């Protein structure tokens, strides 16, 4: 058996086509077909059924595909181990994140990461989920942290995502607001008040519920919280963003539960190009996971 055969198996399982898989891996179709046939002969098991509709795994072949993925992951992990622990990790890593993670988790992650890997030059940015995805696809960013309303994402095939943490969305009001005594409010009721919302997805949901009065559109978190604390508008934050927020601890902003079922949990995801082979990005993700476990 050769490592290449495991790579062929995994790629064919993803594309459902030997032709497409061979193009992606820059190998001729006959060579890939022969390698797969030789692999099946060696293990005495048919991994794929080939038809005009495509190439699909057999029932027992699916277990072979899963094991092939595990083998490739183990090999990649071994390579990273060797590179990281026998040479000083160097290079550049560009990162962008949604505001909530910037305000809560990321500062501690970056502090820990730069202490461990001072040879990595970081380029940092803040953006919304849509822009971050576009920038990674276009090669303008290495990795990103985005917020979506689902654990499972429908992303371009070139992107890889890993769920990091989920957090409940809250409506925040100022301490002098007539809503401050409440414990919860529906999104429909929230439409009666001036709103601050920079998320395109949430703005779209609010438009479907009625006619929202958006006071201002800004991603500047401190400005948003100041406006909310002064009672000029109400806004939206996830619990992860509010955990250690001074406005919450001093009582200037009151978080309220959203009482209707229009929104579920907000999931934060780590994303990058599948083709990105970067020890720096892998180590950054590990530091991110460690910090999230402390939340």
Short mmCIF file of C-alpha atoms in Angstrom, two decimals:
data_model
loop_
_atom_site.label_atom_id
_atom_site.label_comp_id
_atom_site.label_asym_id
_atom_site.label_seq_id
_atom_site.Cartn_x
_atom_site.Cartn_y
_atom_site.Cartn_z
CA UNK A 1 0.00 0.00 0.00
CA UNK A 2 1.11 3.55 -0.73
CA UNK A 3 0.10 6.85 0.85
CA UNK A 4 -1.05 8.05 -2.57
CA UNK A 5 -3.68 5.30 -2.68
CA UNK A 6 -5.25 6.55 0.55
CA UNK A 7 -5.29 10.07 -0.92
CA UNK A 8 -7.01 8.77 -4.07
CA UNK A 9 -9.65 6.93 -2.02
CA UNK A 10 -10.50 10.00 0.07
CA UNK A 11 -10.65 12.35 -2.92
CA UNK A 12 -12.86 10.00 -4.96
CA UNK A 13 -15.22 9.66 -1.99
CA UNK A 14 -15.53 13.46 -1.85
CA UNK A 15 -16.00 14.09 -5.57
CA UNK A 16 -17.92 10.90 -6.45
CA UNK A 17 -15.86 10.87 -9.64
CA UNK A 18 -12.50 9.33 -10.56
CA UNK A 19 -12.21 11.84 -13.39
CA UNK A 20 -12.68 14.88 -11.13
CA UNK A 21 -10.51 13.41 -8.36
CA UNK A 22 -7.65 12.70 -10.78
CA UNK A 23 -7.73 16.30 -12.04
CA UNK A 24 -7.67 17.68 -8.49
CA UNK A 25 -4.68 15.53 -7.58
CA UNK A 26 -2.91 16.13 -10.91
CA UNK A 27 -2.75 12.48 -11.93
CA UNK A 28 -4.05 10.78 -15.07
CA UNK A 29 -7.41 9.05 -14.79
CA UNK A 30 -6.08 5.63 -15.94
CA UNK A 31 -3.28 5.77 -13.36
CA UNK A 32 -5.75 6.54 -10.56
CA UNK A 33 -8.11 3.78 -11.72
CA UNK A 34 -5.24 1.27 -11.76
CA UNK A 35 -4.06 2.35 -8.31
CA UNK A 36 -7.56 1.94 -6.87
CA UNK A 37 -8.00 -1.46 -8.50
CA UNK A 38 -4.62 -2.60 -7.14
CA UNK A 39 -5.63 -1.42 -3.67
CA UNK A 40 -8.94 -3.31 -3.84
CA UNK A 41 -7.14 -6.45 -4.96
CA UNK A 42 -4.61 -6.16 -2.13
CA UNK A 43 -7.21 -5.88 0.63
CA UNK A 44 -9.70 -8.22 -1.08
CA UNK A 45 -12.54 -5.74 -0.84
CA UNK A 46 -14.41 -3.60 -3.36
CA UNK A 47 -14.29 -0.01 -2.10
CA UNK A 48 -16.29 1.72 -4.85
CA UNK A 49 -19.12 0.91 -7.21
CA UNK A 50 -18.53 2.58 -10.57
CA UNK A 51 -21.49 3.61 -12.76
CA UNK A 52 -22.52 6.27 -15.25
CA UNK A 53 -24.05 8.22 -12.35
CA UNK A 54 -20.72 8.38 -10.54
CA UNK A 55 -18.36 6.48 -8.27
CA UNK A 56 -19.89 5.67 -4.88
CA UNK A 57 -18.58 3.72 -1.89
CA UNK A 58 -19.83 0.24 -1.18
CA UNK A 59 -21.25 -0.48 2.26
CA UNK A 60 -17.96 -2.00 3.47
CA UNK A 61 -15.97 0.46 1.39
CA UNK A 62 -17.22 3.33 3.55
CA UNK A 63 -15.26 1.90 6.49
CA UNK A 64 -12.13 1.80 4.30
CA UNK A 65 -12.65 5.47 3.40
CA UNK A 66 -12.99 6.43 7.06
CA UNK A 67 -9.82 4.50 7.94
CA UNK A 68 -7.98 6.14 4.99
CA UNK A 69 -8.92 9.57 6.33
CA UNK A 70 -7.61 8.59 9.77
CA UNK A 71 -4.33 7.37 8.26
CA UNK A 72 -3.83 10.59 6.28
CA UNK A 73 -4.63 12.70 9.36
CA UNK A 74 -2.13 10.70 11.41
CA UNK A 75 0.56 11.18 8.76
CA UNK A 76 -0.14 14.92 8.62
CA UNK A 77 0.00 15.12 12.41
CA UNK A 78 3.35 13.33 12.41
CA UNK A 79 4.72 15.77 9.84
CA UNK A 80 3.53 18.72 11.93
CA UNK A 81 5.09 17.20 15.03
CA UNK A 82 8.43 16.87 13.30
CA UNK A 83 8.35 20.33 11.79
CA UNK A 84 7.28 22.04 14.97
CA UNK A 85 9.49 20.30 17.47
CA UNK A 86 12.66 20.01 15.43
CA UNK A 87 12.68 23.44 13.81
CA UNK A 88 11.64 26.87 15.00
CA UNK A 89 8.23 27.64 13.57
CA UNK A 90 8.47 30.68 11.31
CA UNK A 91 6.41 32.42 8.67
CA UNK A 92 3.38 34.63 8.31
CA UNK A 93 -0.22 34.02 9.39
CA UNK A 94 -3.08 36.35 8.47
CA UNK A 95 -6.17 36.09 10.68
CA UNK A 96 -9.57 37.79 10.64
CA UNK A 97 -12.41 37.33 13.10
CA UNK A 98 -15.91 38.56 13.81
CA UNK A 99 -16.08 41.28 16.50
CA UNK A 100 -17.46 39.05 19.27
CA UNK A 101 -14.43 36.74 19.26
CA UNK A 102 -12.09 39.70 18.92
CA UNK A 103 -13.56 41.22 22.06
CA UNK A 104 -13.57 38.07 24.16
CA UNK A 105 -11.40 35.06 23.27
CA UNK A 106 -8.88 36.24 20.71
CA UNK A 107 -6.68 38.57 22.81
CA UNK A 108 -5.71 35.74 25.15
CA UNK A 109 -5.20 33.32 22.24
CA UNK A 110 -2.90 35.76 20.48
CA UNK A 111 -0.94 36.42 23.65
CA UNK A 112 -0.35 32.70 24.23
CA UNK A 113 0.41 32.02 20.56
CA UNK A 114 2.98 34.80 20.16
CA UNK A 115 4.79 33.70 23.33
CA UNK A 116 5.10 30.14 22.01
CA UNK A 117 5.90 31.06 18.41
CA UNK A 118 7.67 34.43 18.29
CA UNK A 119 8.94 33.60 14.80
CA UNK A 120 5.42 33.82 13.33
CA UNK A 121 4.48 37.22 11.95
CA UNK A 122 0.77 37.81 12.54
CA UNK A 123 -1.45 39.99 10.38
CA UNK A 124 -4.73 40.70 12.17
CA UNK A 125 -8.06 42.04 10.96
CA UNK A 126 -11.71 42.24 11.99
CA UNK A 127 -14.64 41.64 9.66
CA UNK A 128 -18.06 40.09 9.20
CA UNK A 129 -18.54 36.43 8.31
CA UNK A 130 -19.35 36.99 4.63
CA UNK A 131 -16.28 39.13 3.99
CA UNK A 132 -13.99 36.73 5.86
CA UNK A 133 -15.15 33.77 3.76
CA UNK A 134 -14.65 35.74 0.54
CA UNK A 135 -11.18 36.88 1.57
CA UNK A 136 -10.05 33.34 2.37
CA UNK A 137 -11.39 31.98 -0.93
CA UNK A 138 -9.59 34.81 -2.77
CA UNK A 139 -6.32 34.10 -0.96
CA UNK A 140 -6.32 37.40 0.95
CA UNK A 141 -6.45 35.64 4.35
CA UNK A 142 -5.02 32.42 5.76
CA UNK A 143 -7.62 31.67 8.44
CA UNK A 144 -10.79 33.18 9.84
CA UNK A 145 -13.30 32.89 12.66
CA UNK A 146 -16.91 33.38 11.60
CA UNK A 147 -20.32 33.30 13.28
CA UNK A 148 -23.22 31.35 11.77
CA UNK A 149 -26.62 30.16 13.00
CA UNK A 150 -25.73 26.48 12.46
CA UNK A 151 -23.09 23.93 13.41
CA UNK A 152 -23.14 22.56 9.86
CA UNK A 153 -22.12 25.01 7.14
CA UNK A 154 -22.72 25.11 3.41
CA UNK A 155 -19.42 26.55 2.22
CA UNK A 156 -17.57 26.60 -1.11
CA UNK A 157 -15.85 23.22 -1.66
CA UNK A 158 -12.42 24.83 -1.31
CA UNK A 159 -13.05 25.74 2.34
CA UNK A 160 -12.59 23.63 5.46
CA UNK A 161 -14.43 24.54 8.66
CA UNK A 162 -14.23 23.38 12.25
CA UNK A 163 -16.86 24.34 14.85
CA UNK A 164 -15.26 26.02 17.86
CA UNK A 165 -18.00 27.00 20.30
CA UNK A 166 -21.68 27.85 20.42
CA UNK A 167 -23.20 30.80 22.22
CA UNK A 168 -26.69 32.14 22.78
CA UNK A 169 -27.68 35.46 21.21
CA UNK A 170 -28.98 38.06 23.69
CA UNK A 171 -30.78 41.39 23.31
CA UNK A 172 -29.02 44.10 25.30
CA UNK A 173 -30.68 47.23 26.70
CA UNK A 174 -29.45 50.19 28.74
CA UNK A 175 -30.01 50.27 32.52
CA UNK A 176 -32.50 53.16 32.15
CA UNK A 177 -34.47 51.42 29.38
CA UNK A 178 -38.14 50.58 30.09
CA UNK A 179 -37.13 47.01 29.23
CA UNK A 180 -34.40 46.83 31.88
CA UNK A 181 -36.69 45.14 34.42
CA UNK A 182 -37.52 42.35 31.96
CA UNK A 183 -35.80 38.97 31.70
CA UNK A 184 -36.75 38.34 28.08
CA UNK A 185 -38.12 39.89 24.90
CA UNK A 186 -39.18 38.59 21.49
CA UNK A 187 -37.57 39.75 18.27
CA UNK A 188 -40.95 41.00 17.08
CA UNK A 189 -41.30 43.20 20.17
CA UNK A 190 -37.74 44.43 19.71
CA UNK A 191 -38.82 45.98 16.39
CA UNK A 192 -40.66 48.66 18.37
CA UNK A 193 -37.31 50.11 19.48
CA UNK A 194 -34.35 51.67 17.67
CA UNK A 195 -31.88 48.89 16.89
CA UNK A 196 -28.17 48.48 16.31
CA UNK A 197 -27.27 45.46 14.23
CA UNK A 198 -24.24 44.98 11.98
CA UNK A 199 -24.87 41.31 11.09
CA UNK A 200 -26.30 40.97 7.54
CA UNK A 201 -27.92 37.65 8.45
CA UNK A 202 -29.67 39.01 11.53
CA UNK A 203 -30.73 42.17 9.71
CA UNK A 204 -32.34 39.97 7.07
CA UNK A 205 -34.26 38.01 9.73
CA UNK A 206 -35.49 41.22 11.36
CA UNK A 207 -36.71 42.54 8.00
CA UNK A 208 -38.76 39.37 7.55
CA UNK A 209 -40.46 39.98 10.91
CA UNK A 210 -41.43 43.60 10.24
CA UNK A 211 -39.94 47.03 9.66
CA UNK A 212 -36.91 47.47 11.90
CA UNK A 213 -35.67 50.94 12.81
CA UNK A 214 -31.90 50.64 12.52
CA UNK A 215 -30.34 53.58 14.31
CA UNK A 216 -26.85 52.96 12.99
CA UNK A 217 -24.89 50.18 11.33
CA UNK A 218 -21.44 49.76 12.85
CA UNK A 219 -19.14 46.96 13.91
CA UNK A 220 -17.32 49.13 16.46
CA UNK A 221 -18.23 47.28 19.65
CA UNK A 222 -17.33 49.98 22.17
CA UNK A 223 -19.38 52.58 20.30
CA UNK A 224 -22.32 50.18 20.11
CA UNK A 225 -22.20 49.41 23.83
CA UNK A 226 -21.96 53.09 24.69
CA UNK A 227 -25.06 53.87 22.62
CA UNK A 228 -26.97 50.99 24.26
CA UNK A 229 -25.87 52.04 27.77
CA UNK A 230 -27.14 55.58 27.07
CA UNK A 231 -30.55 54.18 26.13
CA UNK A 232 -30.49 55.36 22.52
CA UNK A 233 -31.04 51.87 21.06
CA UNK A 234 -31.02 48.17 21.85
CA UNK A 235 -28.54 45.73 20.34
CA UNK A 236 -27.50 42.12 19.94
CA UNK A 237 -24.56 40.28 21.49
CA UNK A 238 -23.74 36.65 22.11
CA UNK A 239 -23.14 35.44 25.66
CA UNK A 240 -19.51 34.74 24.87
CA UNK A 241 -19.05 38.42 24.07
CA UNK A 242 -20.69 39.51 27.33
CA UNK A 243 -18.95 37.10 29.72
CA UNK A 244 -16.32 39.53 30.98
CA UNK A 245 -17.75 42.78 29.65
CA UNK A 246 -17.42 45.78 32.03
CA UNK A 247 -20.75 47.24 30.87
CA UNK A 248 -22.48 44.08 32.08
CA UNK A 249 -20.54 43.88 35.35
CA UNK A 250 -21.31 47.51 36.22
CA UNK A 251 -24.98 47.12 35.30
CA UNK A 252 -24.93 49.75 32.56
CA UNK A 253 -26.17 47.17 30.06
CA UNK A 254 -28.79 44.52 30.82
CA UNK A 255 -28.87 41.31 28.69
CA UNK A 256 -32.31 39.83 27.96
CA UNK A 257 -33.23 36.38 26.68
CA UNK A 258 -34.79 36.18 23.18
CA UNK A 259 -38.09 34.47 23.87
CA UNK A 260 -39.17 33.33 20.40
CA UNK A 261 -37.77 30.44 18.38
CA UNK A 262 -36.68 32.40 15.32
CA UNK A 263 -33.02 32.12 16.32
CA UNK A 264 -31.12 29.19 17.75
CA UNK A 265 -27.59 29.06 19.07
CA UNK A 266 -24.88 31.00 17.27
CA UNK A 267 -21.91 28.85 16.27
CA UNK A 268 -18.39 30.17 15.85
CA UNK A 269 -16.29 28.35 13.27
CA UNK A 270 -12.61 28.27 12.34
CA UNK A 271 -12.23 28.27 8.55
CA UNK A 272 -9.37 28.01 6.07
CA UNK A 273 -8.65 26.72 2.59
CA UNK A 274 -8.51 22.92 2.42
CA UNK A 275 -5.33 23.27 0.42
CA UNK A 276 -3.58 25.35 3.11
CA UNK A 277 -0.67 23.35 4.52
CA UNK A 278 0.41 25.58 7.37
CA UNK A 279 1.84 24.47 10.69
CA UNK A 280 1.21 27.97 11.99
CA UNK A 281 -2.54 27.76 11.25
CA UNK A 282 -2.78 24.35 12.91
CA UNK A 283 -1.01 25.55 16.04
CA UNK A 284 -3.18 28.67 16.14
CA UNK A 285 -6.29 26.47 16.03
CA UNK A 286 -4.98 24.40 18.94
CA UNK A 287 -4.43 27.54 21.03
CA UNK A 288 -7.94 28.69 20.11
CA UNK A 289 -9.42 25.37 21.25
CA UNK A 290 -7.58 25.56 24.57
CA UNK A 291 -8.94 29.04 25.29
CA UNK A 292 -12.49 28.11 24.35
CA UNK A 293 -12.41 25.24 26.86
CA UNK A 294 -11.89 27.84 29.61
CA UNK A 295 -15.04 29.80 28.75
#
